[in-house]
CSV table of N, CA and C in Angstrom, one decimal:
chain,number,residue,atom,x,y,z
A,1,UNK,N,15.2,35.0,8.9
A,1,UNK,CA,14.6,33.7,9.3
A,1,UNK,C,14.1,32.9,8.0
A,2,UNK,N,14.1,31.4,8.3
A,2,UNK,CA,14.0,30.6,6.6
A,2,UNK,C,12.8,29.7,7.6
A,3,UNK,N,12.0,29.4,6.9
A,3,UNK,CA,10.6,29.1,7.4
A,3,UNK,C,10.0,28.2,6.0
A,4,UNK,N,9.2,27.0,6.7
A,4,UNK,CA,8.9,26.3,5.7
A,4,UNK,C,7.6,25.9,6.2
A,5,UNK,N,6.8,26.2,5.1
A,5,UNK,CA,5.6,25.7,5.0
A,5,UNK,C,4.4,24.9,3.8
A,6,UNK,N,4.2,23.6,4.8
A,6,UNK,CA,3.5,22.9,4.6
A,6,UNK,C,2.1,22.5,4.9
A,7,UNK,N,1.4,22.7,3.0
A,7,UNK,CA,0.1,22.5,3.1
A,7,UNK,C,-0.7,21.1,2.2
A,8,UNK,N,-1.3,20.3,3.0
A,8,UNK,CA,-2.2,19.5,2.6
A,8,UNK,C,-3.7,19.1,2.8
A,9,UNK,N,-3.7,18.4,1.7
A,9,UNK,CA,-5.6,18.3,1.8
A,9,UNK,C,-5.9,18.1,2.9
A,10,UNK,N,-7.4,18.3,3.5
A,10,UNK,CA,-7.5,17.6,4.6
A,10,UNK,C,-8.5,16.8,4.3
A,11,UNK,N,-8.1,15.7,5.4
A,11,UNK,CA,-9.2,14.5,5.2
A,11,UNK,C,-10.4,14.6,4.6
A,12,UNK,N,-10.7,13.3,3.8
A,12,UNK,CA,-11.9,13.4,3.2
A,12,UNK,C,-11.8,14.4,2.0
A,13,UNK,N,-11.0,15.5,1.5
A,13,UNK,CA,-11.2,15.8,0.6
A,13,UNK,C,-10.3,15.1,-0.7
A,14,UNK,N,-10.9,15.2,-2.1
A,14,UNK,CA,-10.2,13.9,-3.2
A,14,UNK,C,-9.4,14.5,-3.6
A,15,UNK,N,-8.3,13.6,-3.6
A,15,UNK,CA,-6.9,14.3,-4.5
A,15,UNK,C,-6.9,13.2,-5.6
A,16,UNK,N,-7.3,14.2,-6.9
A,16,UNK,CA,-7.4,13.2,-8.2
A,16,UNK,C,-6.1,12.7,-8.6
A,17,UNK,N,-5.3,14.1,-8.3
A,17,UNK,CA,-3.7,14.3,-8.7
A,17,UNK,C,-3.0,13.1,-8.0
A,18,UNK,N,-3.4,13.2,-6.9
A,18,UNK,CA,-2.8,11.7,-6.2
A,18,UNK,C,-2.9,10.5,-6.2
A,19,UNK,N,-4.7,10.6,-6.9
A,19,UNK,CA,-4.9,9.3,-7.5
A,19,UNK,C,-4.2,8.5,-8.8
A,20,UNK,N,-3.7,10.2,-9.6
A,20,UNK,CA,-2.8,9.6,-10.6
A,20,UNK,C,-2.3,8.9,-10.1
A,21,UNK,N,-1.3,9.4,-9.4
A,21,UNK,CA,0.3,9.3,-9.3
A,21,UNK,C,0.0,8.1,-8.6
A,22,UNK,N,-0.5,7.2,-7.5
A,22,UNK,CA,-1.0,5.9,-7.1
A,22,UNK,C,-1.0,5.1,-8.6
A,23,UNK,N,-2.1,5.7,-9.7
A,23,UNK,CA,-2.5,4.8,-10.6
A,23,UNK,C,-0.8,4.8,-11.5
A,24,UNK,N,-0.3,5.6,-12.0
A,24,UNK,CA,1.3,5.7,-12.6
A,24,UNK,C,2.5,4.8,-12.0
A,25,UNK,N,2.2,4.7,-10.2
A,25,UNK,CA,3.5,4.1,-9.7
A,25,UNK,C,2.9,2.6,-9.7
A,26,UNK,N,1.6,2.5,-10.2
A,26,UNK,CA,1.2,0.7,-9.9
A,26,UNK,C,1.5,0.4,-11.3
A,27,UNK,N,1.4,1.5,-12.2
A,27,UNK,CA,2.0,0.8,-14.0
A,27,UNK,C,3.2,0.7,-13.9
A,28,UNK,N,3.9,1.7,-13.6
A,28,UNK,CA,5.3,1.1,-13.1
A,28,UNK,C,5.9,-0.1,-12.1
A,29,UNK,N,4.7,-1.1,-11.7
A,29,UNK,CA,5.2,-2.4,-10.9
A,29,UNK,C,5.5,-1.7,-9.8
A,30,UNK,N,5.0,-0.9,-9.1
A,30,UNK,CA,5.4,-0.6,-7.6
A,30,UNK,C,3.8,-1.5,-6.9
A,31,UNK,N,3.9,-2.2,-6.3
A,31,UNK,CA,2.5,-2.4,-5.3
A,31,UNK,C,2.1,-2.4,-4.0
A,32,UNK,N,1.3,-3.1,-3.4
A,32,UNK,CA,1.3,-2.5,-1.9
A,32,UNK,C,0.5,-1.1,-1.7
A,33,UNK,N,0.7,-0.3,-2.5
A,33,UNK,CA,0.4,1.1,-2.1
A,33,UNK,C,-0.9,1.2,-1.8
A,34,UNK,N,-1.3,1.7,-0.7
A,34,UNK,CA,-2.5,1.8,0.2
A,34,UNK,C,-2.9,3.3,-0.5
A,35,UNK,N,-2.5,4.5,-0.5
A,35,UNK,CA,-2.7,5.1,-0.8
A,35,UNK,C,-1.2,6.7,-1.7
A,36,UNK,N,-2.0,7.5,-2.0
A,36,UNK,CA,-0.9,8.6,-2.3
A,36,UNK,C,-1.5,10.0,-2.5
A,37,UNK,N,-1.3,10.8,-1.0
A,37,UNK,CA,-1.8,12.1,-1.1
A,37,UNK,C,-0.7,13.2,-1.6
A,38,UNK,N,-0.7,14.5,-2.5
A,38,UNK,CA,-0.2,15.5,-3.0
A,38,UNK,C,-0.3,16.8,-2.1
A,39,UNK,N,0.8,17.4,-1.7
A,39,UNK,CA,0.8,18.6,-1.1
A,39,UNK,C,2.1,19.3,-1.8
A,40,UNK,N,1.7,20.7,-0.9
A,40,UNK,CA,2.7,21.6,-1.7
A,40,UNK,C,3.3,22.7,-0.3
A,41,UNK,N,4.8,22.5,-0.5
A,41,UNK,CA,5.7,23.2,0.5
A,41,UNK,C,6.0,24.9,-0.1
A,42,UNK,N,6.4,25.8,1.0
A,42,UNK,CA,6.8,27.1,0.5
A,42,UNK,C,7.4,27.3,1.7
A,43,UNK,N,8.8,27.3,1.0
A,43,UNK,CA,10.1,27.9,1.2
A,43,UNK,C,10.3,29.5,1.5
A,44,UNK,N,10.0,30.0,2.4
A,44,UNK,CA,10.3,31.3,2.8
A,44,UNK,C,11.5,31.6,3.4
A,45,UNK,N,11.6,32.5,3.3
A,45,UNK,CA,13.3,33.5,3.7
A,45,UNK,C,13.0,35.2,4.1
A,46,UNK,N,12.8,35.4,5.3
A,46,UNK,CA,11.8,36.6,5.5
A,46,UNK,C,13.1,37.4,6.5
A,47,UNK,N,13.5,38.5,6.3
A,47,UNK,CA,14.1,39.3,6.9
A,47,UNK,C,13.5,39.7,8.6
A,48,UNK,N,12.8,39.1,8.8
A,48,UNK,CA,11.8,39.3,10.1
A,48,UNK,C,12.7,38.6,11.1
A,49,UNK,N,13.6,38.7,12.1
A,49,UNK,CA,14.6,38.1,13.2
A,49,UNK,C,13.4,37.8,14.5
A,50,UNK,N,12.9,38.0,14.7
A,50,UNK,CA,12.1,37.3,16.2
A,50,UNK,C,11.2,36.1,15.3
A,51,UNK,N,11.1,35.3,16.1
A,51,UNK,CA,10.8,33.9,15.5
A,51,UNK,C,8.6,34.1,16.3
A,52,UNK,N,8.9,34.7,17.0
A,52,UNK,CA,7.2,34.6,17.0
A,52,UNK,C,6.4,35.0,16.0
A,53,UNK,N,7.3,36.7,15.6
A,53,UNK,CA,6.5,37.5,15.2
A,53,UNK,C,6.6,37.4,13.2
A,54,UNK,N,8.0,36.7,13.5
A,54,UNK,CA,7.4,35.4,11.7
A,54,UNK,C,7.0,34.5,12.0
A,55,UNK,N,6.5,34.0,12.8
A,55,UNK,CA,5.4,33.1,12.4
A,55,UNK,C,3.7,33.7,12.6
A,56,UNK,N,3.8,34.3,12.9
A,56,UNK,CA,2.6,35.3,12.6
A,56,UNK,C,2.2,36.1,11.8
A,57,UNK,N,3.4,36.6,11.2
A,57,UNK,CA,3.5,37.1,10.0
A,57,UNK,C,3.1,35.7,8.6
A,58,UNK,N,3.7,34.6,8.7
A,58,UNK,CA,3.5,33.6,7.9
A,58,UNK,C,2.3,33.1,8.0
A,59,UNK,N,1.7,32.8,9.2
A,59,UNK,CA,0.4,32.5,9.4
A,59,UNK,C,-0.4,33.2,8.6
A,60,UNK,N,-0.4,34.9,9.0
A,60,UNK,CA,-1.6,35.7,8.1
A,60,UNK,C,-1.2,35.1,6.3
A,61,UNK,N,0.1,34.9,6.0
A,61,UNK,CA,0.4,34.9,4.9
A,61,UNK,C,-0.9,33.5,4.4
A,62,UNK,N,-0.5,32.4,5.2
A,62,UNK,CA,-1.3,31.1,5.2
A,62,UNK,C,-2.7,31.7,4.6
A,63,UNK,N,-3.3,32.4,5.9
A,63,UNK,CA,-4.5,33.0,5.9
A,63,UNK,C,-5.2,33.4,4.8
A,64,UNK,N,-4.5,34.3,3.9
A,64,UNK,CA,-5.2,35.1,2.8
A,64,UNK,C,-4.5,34.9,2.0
A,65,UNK,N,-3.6,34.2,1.6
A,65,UNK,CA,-3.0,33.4,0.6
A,65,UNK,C,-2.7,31.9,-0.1
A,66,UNK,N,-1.7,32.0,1.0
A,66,UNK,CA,-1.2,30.4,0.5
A,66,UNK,C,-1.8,29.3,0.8
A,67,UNK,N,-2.9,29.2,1.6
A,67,UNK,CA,-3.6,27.9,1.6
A,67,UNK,C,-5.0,28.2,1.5
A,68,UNK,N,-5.7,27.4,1.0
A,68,UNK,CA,-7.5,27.4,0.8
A,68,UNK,C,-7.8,26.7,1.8
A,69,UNK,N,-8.2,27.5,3.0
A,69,UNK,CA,-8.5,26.9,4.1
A,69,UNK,C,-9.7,26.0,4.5
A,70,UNK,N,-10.8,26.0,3.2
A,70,UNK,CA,-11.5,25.2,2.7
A,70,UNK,C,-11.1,24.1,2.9
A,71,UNK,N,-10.3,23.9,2.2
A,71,UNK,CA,-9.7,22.5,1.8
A,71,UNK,C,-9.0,21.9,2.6
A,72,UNK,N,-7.7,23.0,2.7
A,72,UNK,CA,-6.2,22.2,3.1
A,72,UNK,C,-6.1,23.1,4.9
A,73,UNK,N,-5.2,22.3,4.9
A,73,UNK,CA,-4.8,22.3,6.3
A,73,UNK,C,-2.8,23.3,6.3
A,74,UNK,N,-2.3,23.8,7.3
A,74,UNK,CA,-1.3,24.4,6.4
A,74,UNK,C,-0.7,24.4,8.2
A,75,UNK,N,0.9,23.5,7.9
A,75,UNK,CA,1.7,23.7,9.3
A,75,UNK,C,2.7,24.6,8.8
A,76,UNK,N,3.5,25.0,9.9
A,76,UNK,CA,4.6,26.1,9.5
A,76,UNK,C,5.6,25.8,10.9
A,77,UNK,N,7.1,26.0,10.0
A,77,UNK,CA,7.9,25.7,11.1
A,77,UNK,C,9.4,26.9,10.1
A,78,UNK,N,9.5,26.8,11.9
A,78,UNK,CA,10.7,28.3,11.4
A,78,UNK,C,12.0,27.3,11.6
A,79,UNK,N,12.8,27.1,10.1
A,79,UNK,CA,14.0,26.2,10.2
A,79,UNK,C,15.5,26.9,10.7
A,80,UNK,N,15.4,28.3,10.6
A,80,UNK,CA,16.7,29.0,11.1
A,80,UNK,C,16.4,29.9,11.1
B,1,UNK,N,2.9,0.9,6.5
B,1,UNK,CA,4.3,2.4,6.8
B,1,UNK,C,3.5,3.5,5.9
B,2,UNK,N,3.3,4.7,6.8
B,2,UNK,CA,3.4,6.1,5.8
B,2,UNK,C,4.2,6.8,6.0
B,3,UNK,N,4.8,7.7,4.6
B,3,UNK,CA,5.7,8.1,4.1
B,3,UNK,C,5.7,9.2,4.0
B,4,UNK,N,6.7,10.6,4.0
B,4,UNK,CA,6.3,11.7,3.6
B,4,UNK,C,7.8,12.3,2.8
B,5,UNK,N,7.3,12.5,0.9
B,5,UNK,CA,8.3,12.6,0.3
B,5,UNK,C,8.1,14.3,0.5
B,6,UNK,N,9.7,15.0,0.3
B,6,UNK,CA,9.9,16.4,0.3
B,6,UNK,C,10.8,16.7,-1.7
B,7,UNK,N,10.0,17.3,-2.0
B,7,UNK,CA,10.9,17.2,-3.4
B,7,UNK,C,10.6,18.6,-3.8
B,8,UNK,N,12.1,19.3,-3.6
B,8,UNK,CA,12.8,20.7,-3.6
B,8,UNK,C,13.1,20.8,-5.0
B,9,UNK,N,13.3,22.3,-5.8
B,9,UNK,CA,14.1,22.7,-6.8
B,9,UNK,C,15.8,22.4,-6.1
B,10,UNK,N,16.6,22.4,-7.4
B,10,UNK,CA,18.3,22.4,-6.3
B,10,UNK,C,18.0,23.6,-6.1
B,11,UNK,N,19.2,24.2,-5.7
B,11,UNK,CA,19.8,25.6,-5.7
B,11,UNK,C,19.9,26.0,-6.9
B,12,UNK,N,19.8,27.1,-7.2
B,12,UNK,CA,20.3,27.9,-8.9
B,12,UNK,C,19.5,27.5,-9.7
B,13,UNK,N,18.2,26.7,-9.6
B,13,UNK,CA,17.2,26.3,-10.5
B,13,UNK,C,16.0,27.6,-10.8
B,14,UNK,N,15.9,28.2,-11.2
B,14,UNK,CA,14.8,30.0,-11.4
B,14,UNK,C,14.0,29.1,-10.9
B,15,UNK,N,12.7,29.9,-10.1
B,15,UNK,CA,11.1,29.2,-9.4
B,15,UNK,C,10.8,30.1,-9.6
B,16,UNK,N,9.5,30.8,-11.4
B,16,UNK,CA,9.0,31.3,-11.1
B,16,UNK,C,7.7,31.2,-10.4
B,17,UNK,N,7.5,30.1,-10.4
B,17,UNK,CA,5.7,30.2,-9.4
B,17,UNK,C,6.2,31.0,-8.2
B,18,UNK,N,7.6,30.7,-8.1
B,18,UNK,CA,7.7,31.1,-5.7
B,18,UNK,C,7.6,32.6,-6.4
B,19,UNK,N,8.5,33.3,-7.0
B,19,UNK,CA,8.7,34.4,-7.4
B,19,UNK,C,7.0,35.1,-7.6
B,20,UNK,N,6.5,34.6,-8.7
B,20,UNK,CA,5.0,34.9,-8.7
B,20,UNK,C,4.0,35.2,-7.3
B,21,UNK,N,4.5,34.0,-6.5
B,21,UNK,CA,3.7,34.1,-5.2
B,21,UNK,C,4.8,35.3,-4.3
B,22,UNK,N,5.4,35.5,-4.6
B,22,UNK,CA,6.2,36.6,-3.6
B,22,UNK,C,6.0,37.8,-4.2
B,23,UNK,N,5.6,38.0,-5.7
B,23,UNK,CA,4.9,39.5,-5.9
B,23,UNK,C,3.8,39.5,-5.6
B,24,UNK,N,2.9,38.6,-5.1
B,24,UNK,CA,1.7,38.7,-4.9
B,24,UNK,C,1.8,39.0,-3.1
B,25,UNK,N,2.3,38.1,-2.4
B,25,UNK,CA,2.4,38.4,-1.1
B,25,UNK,C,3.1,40.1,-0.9
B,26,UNK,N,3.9,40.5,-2.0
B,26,UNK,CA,4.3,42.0,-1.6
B,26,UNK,C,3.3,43.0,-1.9
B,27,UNK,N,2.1,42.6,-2.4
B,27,UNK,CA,1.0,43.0,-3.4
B,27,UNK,C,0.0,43.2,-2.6
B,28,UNK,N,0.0,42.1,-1.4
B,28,UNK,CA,-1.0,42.0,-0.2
B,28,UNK,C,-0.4,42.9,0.9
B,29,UNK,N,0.9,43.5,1.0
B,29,UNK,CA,1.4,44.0,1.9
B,29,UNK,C,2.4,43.6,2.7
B,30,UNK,N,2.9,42.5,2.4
B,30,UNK,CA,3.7,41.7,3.0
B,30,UNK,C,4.9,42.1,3.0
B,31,UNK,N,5.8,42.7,3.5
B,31,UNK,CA,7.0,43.0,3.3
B,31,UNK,C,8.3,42.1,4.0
B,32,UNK,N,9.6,43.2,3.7
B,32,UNK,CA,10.9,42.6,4.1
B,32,UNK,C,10.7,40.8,3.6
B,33,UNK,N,10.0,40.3,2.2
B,33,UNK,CA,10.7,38.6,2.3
B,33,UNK,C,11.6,38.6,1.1
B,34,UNK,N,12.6,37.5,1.2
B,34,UNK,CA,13.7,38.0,0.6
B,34,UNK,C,13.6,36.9,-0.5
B,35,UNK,N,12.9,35.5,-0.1
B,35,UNK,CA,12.8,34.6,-1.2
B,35,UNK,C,11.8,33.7,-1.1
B,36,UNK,N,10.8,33.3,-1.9
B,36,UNK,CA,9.8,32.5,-1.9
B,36,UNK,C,10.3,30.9,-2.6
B,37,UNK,N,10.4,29.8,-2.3
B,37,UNK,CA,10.4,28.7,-3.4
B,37,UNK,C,9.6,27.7,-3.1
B,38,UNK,N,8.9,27.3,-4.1
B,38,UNK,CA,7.8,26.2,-3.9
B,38,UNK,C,8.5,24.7,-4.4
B,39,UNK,N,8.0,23.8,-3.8
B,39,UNK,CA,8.2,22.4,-3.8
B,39,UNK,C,6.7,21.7,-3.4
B,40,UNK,N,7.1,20.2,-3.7
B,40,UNK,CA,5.8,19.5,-3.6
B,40,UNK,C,6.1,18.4,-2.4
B,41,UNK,N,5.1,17.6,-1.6
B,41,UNK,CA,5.2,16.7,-1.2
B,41,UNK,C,4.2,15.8,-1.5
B,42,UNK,N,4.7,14.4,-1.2
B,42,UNK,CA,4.0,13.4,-1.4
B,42,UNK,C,3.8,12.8,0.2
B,43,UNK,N,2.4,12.3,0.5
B,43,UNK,CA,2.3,11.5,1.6
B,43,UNK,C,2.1,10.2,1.1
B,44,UNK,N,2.4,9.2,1.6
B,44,UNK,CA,2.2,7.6,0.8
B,44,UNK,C,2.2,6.7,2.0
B,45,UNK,N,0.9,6.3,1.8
B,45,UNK,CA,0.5,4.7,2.5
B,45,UNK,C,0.9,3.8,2.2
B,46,UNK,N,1.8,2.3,2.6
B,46,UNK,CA,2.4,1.7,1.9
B,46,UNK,C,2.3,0.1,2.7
B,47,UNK,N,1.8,-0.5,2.0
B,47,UNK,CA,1.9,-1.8,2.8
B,47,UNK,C,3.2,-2.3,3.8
B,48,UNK,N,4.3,-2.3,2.9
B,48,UNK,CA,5.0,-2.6,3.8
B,48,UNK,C,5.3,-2.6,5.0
B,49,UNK,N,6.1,-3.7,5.6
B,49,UNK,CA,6.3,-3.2,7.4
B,49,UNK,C,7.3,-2.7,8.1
B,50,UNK,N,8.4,-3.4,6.8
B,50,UNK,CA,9.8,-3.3,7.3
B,50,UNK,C,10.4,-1.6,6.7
B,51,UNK,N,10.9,-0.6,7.7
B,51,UNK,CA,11.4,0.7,7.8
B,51,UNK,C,12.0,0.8,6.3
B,52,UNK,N,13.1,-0.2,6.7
B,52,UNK,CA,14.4,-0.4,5.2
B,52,UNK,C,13.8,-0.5,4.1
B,53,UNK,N,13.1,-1.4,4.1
B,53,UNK,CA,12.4,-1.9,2.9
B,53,UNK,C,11.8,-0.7,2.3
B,54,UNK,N,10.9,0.0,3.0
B,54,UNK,CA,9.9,0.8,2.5
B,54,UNK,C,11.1,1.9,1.8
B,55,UNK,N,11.6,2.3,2.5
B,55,UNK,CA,12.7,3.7,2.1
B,55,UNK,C,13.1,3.5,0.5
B,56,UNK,N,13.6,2.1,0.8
B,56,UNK,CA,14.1,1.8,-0.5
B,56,UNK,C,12.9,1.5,-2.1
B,57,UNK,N,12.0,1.0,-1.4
B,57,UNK,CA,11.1,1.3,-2.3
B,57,UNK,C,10.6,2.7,-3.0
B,58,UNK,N,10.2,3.7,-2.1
B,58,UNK,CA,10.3,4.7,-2.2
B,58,UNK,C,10.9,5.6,-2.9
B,59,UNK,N,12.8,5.7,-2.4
B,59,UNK,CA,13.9,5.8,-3.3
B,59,UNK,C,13.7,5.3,-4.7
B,60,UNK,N,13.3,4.3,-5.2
B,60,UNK,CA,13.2,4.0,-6.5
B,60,UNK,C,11.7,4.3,-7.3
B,61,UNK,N,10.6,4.6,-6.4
B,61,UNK,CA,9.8,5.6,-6.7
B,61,UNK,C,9.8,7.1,-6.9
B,62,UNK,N,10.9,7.6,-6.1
B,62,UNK,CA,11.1,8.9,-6.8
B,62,UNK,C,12.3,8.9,-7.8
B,63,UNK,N,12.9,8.3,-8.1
B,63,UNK,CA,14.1,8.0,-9.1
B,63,UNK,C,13.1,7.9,-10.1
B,64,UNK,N,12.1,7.1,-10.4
B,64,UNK,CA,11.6,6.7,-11.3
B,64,UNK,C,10.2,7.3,-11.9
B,65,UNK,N,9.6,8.1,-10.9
B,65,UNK,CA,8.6,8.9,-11.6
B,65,UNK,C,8.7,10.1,-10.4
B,66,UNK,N,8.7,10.2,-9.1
B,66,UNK,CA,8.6,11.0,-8.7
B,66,UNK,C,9.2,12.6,-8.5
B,67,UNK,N,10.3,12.5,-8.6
B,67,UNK,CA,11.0,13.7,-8.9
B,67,UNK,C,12.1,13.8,-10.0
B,68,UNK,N,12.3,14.5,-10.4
B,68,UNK,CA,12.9,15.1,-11.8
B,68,UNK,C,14.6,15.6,-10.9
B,69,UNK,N,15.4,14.6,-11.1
B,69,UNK,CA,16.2,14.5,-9.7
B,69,UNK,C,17.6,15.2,-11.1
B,70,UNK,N,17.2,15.7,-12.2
B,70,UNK,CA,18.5,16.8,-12.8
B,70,UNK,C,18.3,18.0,-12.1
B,71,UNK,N,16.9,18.6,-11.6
B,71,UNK,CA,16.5,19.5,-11.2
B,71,UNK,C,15.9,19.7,-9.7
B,72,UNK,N,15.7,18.7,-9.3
B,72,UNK,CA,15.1,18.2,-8.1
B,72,UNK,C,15.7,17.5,-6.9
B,73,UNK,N,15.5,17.8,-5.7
B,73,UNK,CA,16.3,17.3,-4.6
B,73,UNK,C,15.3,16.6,-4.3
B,74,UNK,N,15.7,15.7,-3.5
B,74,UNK,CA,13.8,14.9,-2.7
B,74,UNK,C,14.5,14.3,-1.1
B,75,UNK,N,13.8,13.9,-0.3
B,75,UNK,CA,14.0,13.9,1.0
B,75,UNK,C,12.8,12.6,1.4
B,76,UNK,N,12.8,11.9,2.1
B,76,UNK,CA,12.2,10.8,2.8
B,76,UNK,C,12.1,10.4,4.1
B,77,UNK,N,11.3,10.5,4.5
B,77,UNK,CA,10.9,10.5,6.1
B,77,UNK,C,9.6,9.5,6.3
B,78,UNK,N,10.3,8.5,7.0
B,78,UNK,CA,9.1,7.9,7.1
B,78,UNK,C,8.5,8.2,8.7
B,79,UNK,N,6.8,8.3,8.6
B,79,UNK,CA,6.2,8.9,9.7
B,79,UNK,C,5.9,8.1,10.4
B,80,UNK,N,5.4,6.7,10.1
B,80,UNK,CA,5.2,5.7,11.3
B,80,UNK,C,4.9,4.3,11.0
């Protein structure tokens, strides 16, 4: 199974990093931009064939790993 | 319009961070995964109204600072 997961801030928390990249695309003459949030995806490829029981398995991974639940928010979707 | 950029390693590009996070997830107990790879996304608020327009703006936002496109794939989806 190939499984992709996607984690971002959640509201109200500051993305300075994003604030760059907003402040870099307006020096570059891009304008309009309301805003620009930063997240980070993980590409998994898990020998696990029942599609529940990886995403449960990815979840705990979510859980005590890959996202700060503090912060971020983290969806997951099984691509094949 | 908000935007949501996907910007992948190509294929055959080494990812040690995924690699790093996949000795760690084997470290936590996680078994059978066969490959980890990290990527970033961007969400972007954007004045514009028009679908076309925005894409293409965008397009020339990640050509031009947002992804490192010798090494990088990137994807565009606008969300609403």
């Amino acid at each position: 199974m190939q499984a992709r997961v996607t984690i971002t801030l959640k509201n109200g928390v500051l993305d300075p990093q994003g604030k760059a990249i907003k402040g870099s695309l307006n020096a570059l003459g891009f304008e309009g931009l309301n805003s620009v949030r930063q997240g980070k995806i993980f590409d998994i490829a898990l020998e696990e064939q029942d599609k529940t029981s990886a995403e449960n398995k990815i979840k705990d991974m979510c859980e005590k790993l890959l996202a700060n639940t503090v912060i971020e928010n983290y969806t997951i979707e099984i691509t094949e």
